[in-house]
């Protein structure tokens, strides 16, 4: 069942990627209660966590509304959380923090995993890129961060990555 679910997600990622590349990805923008949406997204992800792994989420109850595609944004958050868990094999916790600033909603996902070498950083959002630290990972397709970038760009957002090899990564 787990392998079938993973294959299904992979196929969906490839199809979404193709639609995005062709400019055919239809986004369904709506006004959403950010706190409720983000808490639901976190709950859904927590249900997929394996034994011994946990997500610590800080989501203030005072976040305003945003306009976006609920499903696409949830997929971006899930991808970032999944990466944080995948590439933190020696740590049982990953963190999600949400806040608002003058630019809008700010969501950060942090891990204490393998980190990203400086030499890989310019390419991490390139399609099919698999970093040197991740080359042995059978679960990495090199599409996840590219999909996240497409989704964030479609919502007029930005992505910032801070990382130190062996100390972890924060994607905001």
PDB file of C-alpha atoms in Angstrom:
ATOM      1  CA  UNK A   1       0.000   0.000   0.000  1.00  0.00           C
ATOM      2  CA  UNK A   2       2.813   2.404   0.892  1.00  0.00           C
ATOM      3  CA  UNK A   3       4.610   1.700  -2.386  1.00  0.00           C
ATOM      4  CA  UNK A   4       1.378   2.180  -4.365  1.00  0.00           C
ATOM      5  CA  UNK A   5       0.700   5.494  -2.597  1.00  0.00           C
ATOM      6  CA  UNK A   6       4.255   6.654  -3.289  1.00  0.00           C
ATOM      7  CA  UNK A   7       3.943   5.681  -6.960  1.00  0.00           C
ATOM      8  CA  UNK A   8       0.625   7.506  -7.194  1.00  0.00           C
ATOM      9  CA  UNK A   9       2.195  10.670  -5.713  1.00  0.00           C
ATOM     10  CA  UNK A  10       5.119  10.348  -8.142  1.00  0.00           C
ATOM     11  CA  UNK A  11       2.785  10.048 -11.139  1.00  0.00           C
ATOM     12  CA  UNK A  12       0.755  13.049  -9.914  1.00  0.00           C
ATOM     13  CA  UNK A  13       3.978  15.048  -9.469  1.00  0.00           C
ATOM     14  CA  UNK A  14       5.134  14.222 -12.994  1.00  0.00           C
ATOM     15  CA  UNK A  15       1.716  15.110 -14.456  1.00  0.00           C
ATOM     16  CA  UNK A  16       1.563  18.355 -12.458  1.00  0.00           C
ATOM     17  CA  UNK A  17       5.101  19.164 -13.518  1.00  0.00           C
ATOM     18  CA  UNK A  18       4.191  18.653 -17.197  1.00  0.00           C
ATOM     19  CA  UNK A  19       1.086  20.853 -16.832  1.00  0.00           C
ATOM     20  CA  UNK A  20       3.137  23.583 -15.147  1.00  0.00           C
ATOM     21  CA  UNK A  21       5.825  23.466 -17.815  1.00  0.00           C
ATOM     22  CA  UNK A  22       3.154  23.829 -20.505  1.00  0.00           C
ATOM     23  CA  UNK A  23       1.381  26.622 -18.618  1.00  0.00           C
ATOM     24  CA  UNK A  24      -1.757  24.506 -18.248  1.00  0.00           C
ATOM     25  CA  UNK A  25      -1.799  24.171 -14.450  1.00  0.00           C
ATOM     26  CA  UNK A  26      -5.204  25.494 -13.418  1.00  0.00           C
ATOM     27  CA  UNK A  27      -5.097  27.124 -10.002  1.00  0.00           C
ATOM     28  CA  UNK A  28      -8.351  27.607  -8.112  1.00  0.00           C
ATOM     29  CA  UNK A  29      -7.766  30.807  -6.136  1.00  0.00           C
ATOM     30  CA  UNK A  30     -10.043  31.436  -3.175  1.00  0.00           C
ATOM     31  CA  UNK A  31      -9.902  33.442   0.032  1.00  0.00           C
ATOM     32  CA  UNK A  32      -8.947  31.114   2.884  1.00  0.00           C
ATOM     33  CA  UNK A  33      -8.674  31.324   6.638  1.00  0.00           C
ATOM     34  CA  UNK A  34      -4.919  30.859   6.867  1.00  0.00           C
ATOM     35  CA  UNK A  35      -4.840  29.470  10.408  1.00  0.00           C
ATOM     36  CA  UNK A  36      -7.521  26.837   9.744  1.00  0.00           C
ATOM     37  CA  UNK A  37      -6.043  25.845   6.366  1.00  0.00           C
ATOM     38  CA  UNK A  38      -2.496  25.545   7.699  1.00  0.00           C
ATOM     39  CA  UNK A  39      -3.577  23.589  10.792  1.00  0.00           C
ATOM     40  CA  UNK A  40      -5.539  21.170   8.577  1.00  0.00           C
ATOM     41  CA  UNK A  41      -2.535  20.794   6.262  1.00  0.00           C
ATOM     42  CA  UNK A  42      -0.294  19.989   9.240  1.00  0.00           C
ATOM     43  CA  UNK A  43      -2.810  17.470  10.637  1.00  0.00           C
ATOM     44  CA  UNK A  44      -2.989  15.703   7.271  1.00  0.00           C
ATOM     45  CA  UNK A  45       0.801  15.512   7.104  1.00  0.00           C
ATOM     46  CA  UNK A  46       1.105  14.279  10.691  1.00  0.00           C
ATOM     47  CA  UNK A  47      -1.192  11.374   9.796  1.00  0.00           C
ATOM     48  CA  UNK A  48       1.439  10.194   7.283  1.00  0.00           C
ATOM     49  CA  UNK A  49       4.413  10.328   9.646  1.00  0.00           C
ATOM     50  CA  UNK A  50       6.107   7.080  10.458  1.00  0.00           C
ATOM     51  CA  UNK A  51       6.747   5.717  13.913  1.00  0.00           C
ATOM     52  CA  UNK A  52       9.136   7.837  15.935  1.00  0.00           C
ATOM     53  CA  UNK A  53       8.856  10.950  13.744  1.00  0.00           C
ATOM     54  CA  UNK A  54       7.087  14.115  14.832  1.00  0.00           C
ATOM     55  CA  UNK A  55       6.242  17.549  13.545  1.00  0.00           C
ATOM     56  CA  UNK A  56       6.237  20.524  15.886  1.00  0.00           C
ATOM     57  CA  UNK A  57       4.106  23.270  14.388  1.00  0.00           C
ATOM     58  CA  UNK A  58       3.753  26.843  15.576  1.00  0.00           C
ATOM     59  CA  UNK A  59       0.696  28.378  13.926  1.00  0.00           C
ATOM     60  CA  UNK A  60      -0.705  31.500  15.579  1.00  0.00           C
ATOM     61  CA  UNK A  61      -4.478  31.736  15.814  1.00  0.00           C
ATOM     62  CA  UNK A  62      -4.321  35.306  14.567  1.00  0.00           C
ATOM     63  CA  UNK A  63      -3.126  34.767  11.002  1.00  0.00           C
ATOM     64  CA  UNK A  64      -5.187  36.717   8.481  1.00  0.00           C
ATOM     65  CA  UNK A  65      -6.779  35.407   5.321  1.00  0.00           C
ATOM     66  CA  UNK A  66      -4.860  34.736   2.128  1.00  0.00           C
ATOM     67  CA  UNK A  67      -5.955  34.227  -1.440  1.00  0.00           C
ATOM     68  CA  UNK A  68      -4.612  31.067  -3.001  1.00  0.00           C
ATOM     69  CA  UNK A  69      -5.155  27.568  -4.281  1.00  0.00           C
ATOM     70  CA  UNK A  70      -5.789  25.518  -1.154  1.00  0.00           C
ATOM     71  CA  UNK A  71      -4.721  22.197  -2.681  1.00  0.00           C
ATOM     72  CA  UNK A  72      -1.599  23.484  -4.464  1.00  0.00           C
ATOM     73  CA  UNK A  73      -0.350  25.349  -1.407  1.00  0.00           C
ATOM     74  CA  UNK A  74      -0.977  22.280   0.773  1.00  0.00           C
ATOM     75  CA  UNK A  75       1.017  20.196  -1.709  1.00  0.00           C
ATOM     76  CA  UNK A  76       3.925  22.661  -1.435  1.00  0.00           C
ATOM     77  CA  UNK A  77       3.848  22.466   2.382  1.00  0.00           C
ATOM     78  CA  UNK A  78       3.602  18.656   2.290  1.00  0.00           C
ATOM     79  CA  UNK A  79       6.586  18.481  -0.076  1.00  0.00           C
ATOM     80  CA  UNK A  80       8.722  20.679   2.169  1.00  0.00           C
ATOM     81  CA  UNK A  81       7.739  18.690   5.271  1.00  0.00           C
ATOM     82  CA  UNK A  82       8.336  15.391   3.495  1.00  0.00           C
ATOM     83  CA  UNK A  83      11.801  16.557   2.425  1.00  0.00           C
ATOM     84  CA  UNK A  84      12.570  17.670   5.985  1.00  0.00           C
ATOM     85  CA  UNK A  85      11.630  14.233   7.350  1.00  0.00           C
ATOM     86  CA  UNK A  86      13.372  12.316   4.541  1.00  0.00           C
ATOM     87  CA  UNK A  87      16.659  14.128   4.873  1.00  0.00           C
ATOM     88  CA  UNK A  88      16.790  14.105   8.673  1.00  0.00           C
ATOM     89  CA  UNK A  89      17.281  10.394   9.293  1.00  0.00           C
ATOM     90  CA  UNK A  90      18.963  10.898  12.672  1.00  0.00           C
ATOM     91  CA  UNK A  91      16.426  13.377  14.046  1.00  0.00           C
ATOM     92  CA  UNK A  92      12.889  12.498  15.035  1.00  0.00           C
ATOM     93  CA  UNK A  93      11.517  16.064  14.827  1.00  0.00           C
ATOM     94  CA  UNK A  94      10.957  18.647  12.091  1.00  0.00           C
ATOM     95  CA  UNK A  95       9.495  22.101  12.653  1.00  0.00           C
ATOM     96  CA  UNK A  96       6.981  24.307  10.886  1.00  0.00           C
ATOM     97  CA  UNK A  97       6.561  27.942  11.921  1.00  0.00           C
ATOM     98  CA  UNK A  98       4.039  30.371  10.487  1.00  0.00           C
ATOM     99  CA  UNK A  99       3.803  34.121  10.955  1.00  0.00           C
ATOM    100  CA  UNK A 100       2.777  37.246   9.125  1.00  0.00           C
ATOM    101  CA  UNK A 101       4.936  40.170   8.144  1.00  0.00           C
ATOM    102  CA  UNK A 102       4.508  43.188   5.872  1.00  0.00           C
ATOM    103  CA  UNK A 103       4.744  40.964   2.789  1.00  0.00           C
ATOM    104  CA  UNK A 104       2.084  38.489   3.923  1.00  0.00           C
ATOM    105  CA  UNK A 105       2.168  34.912   5.175  1.00  0.00           C
ATOM    106  CA  UNK A 106       5.596  33.478   6.016  1.00  0.00           C
ATOM    107  CA  UNK A 107       5.922  29.696   6.499  1.00  0.00           C
ATOM    108  CA  UNK A 108       9.233  28.096   7.446  1.00  0.00           C
ATOM    109  CA  UNK A 109      10.043  24.394   7.512  1.00  0.00           C
ATOM    110  CA  UNK A 110      13.195  23.465   9.431  1.00  0.00           C
ATOM    111  CA  UNK A 111      15.107  20.240   9.932  1.00  0.00           C
ATOM    112  CA  UNK A 112      18.407  19.200  11.465  1.00  0.00           C
ATOM    113  CA  UNK A 113      19.303  16.797   8.684  1.00  0.00           C
ATOM    114  CA  UNK A 114      22.017  16.356   6.100  1.00  0.00           C
ATOM    115  CA  UNK A 115      21.871  19.940   4.841  1.00  0.00           C
ATOM    116  CA  UNK A 116      22.678  21.201   1.361  1.00  0.00           C
ATOM    117  CA  UNK A 117      26.268  21.757   0.247  1.00  0.00           C
ATOM    118  CA  UNK A 118      27.042  25.219  -1.155  1.00  0.00           C
ATOM    119  CA  UNK A 119      27.956  23.623  -4.484  1.00  0.00           C
ATOM    120  CA  UNK A 120      24.414  22.201  -4.850  1.00  0.00           C
ATOM    121  CA  UNK A 121      22.473  25.266  -3.759  1.00  0.00           C
ATOM    122  CA  UNK A 122      22.253  27.055  -7.134  1.00  0.00           C
ATOM    123  CA  UNK A 123      20.555  23.995  -8.662  1.00  0.00           C
ATOM    124  CA  UNK A 124      18.184  22.770  -5.944  1.00  0.00           C
ATOM    125  CA  UNK A 125      15.110  24.179  -7.712  1.00  0.00           C
ATOM    126  CA  UNK A 126      16.114  22.756 -11.109  1.00  0.00           C
ATOM    127  CA  UNK A 127      13.930  19.927 -12.341  1.00  0.00           C
ATOM    128  CA  UNK A 128      15.317  16.433 -11.778  1.00  0.00           C
ATOM    129  CA  UNK A 129      18.279  17.780  -9.789  1.00  0.00           C
ATOM    130  CA  UNK A 130      19.377  15.470  -7.007  1.00  0.00           C
ATOM    131  CA  UNK A 131      22.085  16.897  -4.805  1.00  0.00           C
ATOM    132  CA  UNK A 132      25.299  15.091  -4.020  1.00  0.00           C
ATOM    133  CA  UNK A 133      24.224  14.452  -0.423  1.00  0.00           C
ATOM    134  CA  UNK A 134      20.986  12.893  -1.709  1.00  0.00           C
ATOM    135  CA  UNK A 135      22.346  10.851  -4.594  1.00  0.00           C
ATOM    136  CA  UNK A 136      21.890   7.558  -2.757  1.00  0.00           C
ATOM    137  CA  UNK A 137      18.261   8.228  -1.890  1.00  0.00           C
ATOM    138  CA  UNK A 138      15.884   6.041  -3.867  1.00  0.00           C
ATOM    139  CA  UNK A 139      12.914   8.216  -2.812  1.00  0.00           C
ATOM    140  CA  UNK A 140      14.175  11.382  -4.475  1.00  0.00           C
ATOM    141  CA  UNK A 141      12.977  12.260  -7.986  1.00  0.00           C
ATOM    142  CA  UNK A 142      14.358  15.779  -8.161  1.00  0.00           C
ATOM    143  CA  UNK A 143      10.906  17.239  -8.887  1.00  0.00           C
ATOM    144  CA  UNK A 144       9.710  18.255  -5.420  1.00  0.00           C
ATOM    145  CA  UNK A 145      11.427  21.604  -4.981  1.00  0.00           C
ATOM    146  CA  UNK A 146      10.796  22.514  -8.611  1.00  0.00           C
ATOM    147  CA  UNK A 147       7.062  21.928  -8.065  1.00  0.00           C
ATOM    148  CA  UNK A 148       7.182  23.967  -4.851  1.00  0.00           C
ATOM    149  CA  UNK A 149       8.882  26.811  -6.701  1.00  0.00           C
ATOM    150  CA  UNK A 150       6.212  26.768  -9.439  1.00  0.00           C
ATOM    151  CA  UNK A 151       3.405  26.843  -6.873  1.00  0.00           C
ATOM    152  CA  UNK A 152       4.981  29.626  -4.830  1.00  0.00           C
ATOM    153  CA  UNK A 153       5.708  31.684  -7.959  1.00  0.00           C
ATOM    154  CA  UNK A 154       2.107  31.271  -9.153  1.00  0.00           C
ATOM    155  CA  UNK A 155       1.055  32.767  -5.814  1.00  0.00           C
ATOM    156  CA  UNK A 156       3.514  35.662  -6.231  1.00  0.00           C
ATOM    157  CA  UNK A 157       5.638  34.393  -3.349  1.00  0.00           C
ATOM    158  CA  UNK A 158       9.339  33.823  -2.829  1.00  0.00           C
ATOM    159  CA  UNK A 159      11.454  31.019  -1.401  1.00  0.00           C
ATOM    160  CA  UNK A 160      14.518  31.392   0.772  1.00  0.00           C
ATOM    161  CA  UNK A 161      16.786  28.480   1.720  1.00  0.00           C
ATOM    162  CA  UNK A 162      19.303  28.481   4.551  1.00  0.00           C
ATOM    163  CA  UNK A 163      21.362  25.357   5.011  1.00  0.00           C
ATOM    164  CA  UNK A 164      24.555  24.033   6.516  1.00  0.00           C
ATOM    165  CA  UNK A 165      25.823  20.558   5.606  1.00  0.00           C
ATOM    166  CA  UNK A 166      25.377  18.237   8.557  1.00  0.00           C
ATOM    167  CA  UNK A 167      23.324  20.785  10.503  1.00  0.00           C
ATOM    168  CA  UNK A 168      20.064  21.030   8.579  1.00  0.00           C
ATOM    169  CA  UNK A 169      17.996  23.224   6.341  1.00  0.00           C
ATOM    170  CA  UNK A 170      15.320  25.893   6.715  1.00  0.00           C
ATOM    171  CA  UNK A 171      13.083  26.648   3.729  1.00  0.00           C
ATOM    172  CA  UNK A 172      10.957  29.788   4.067  1.00  0.00           C
TER     173      UNK A 172
END
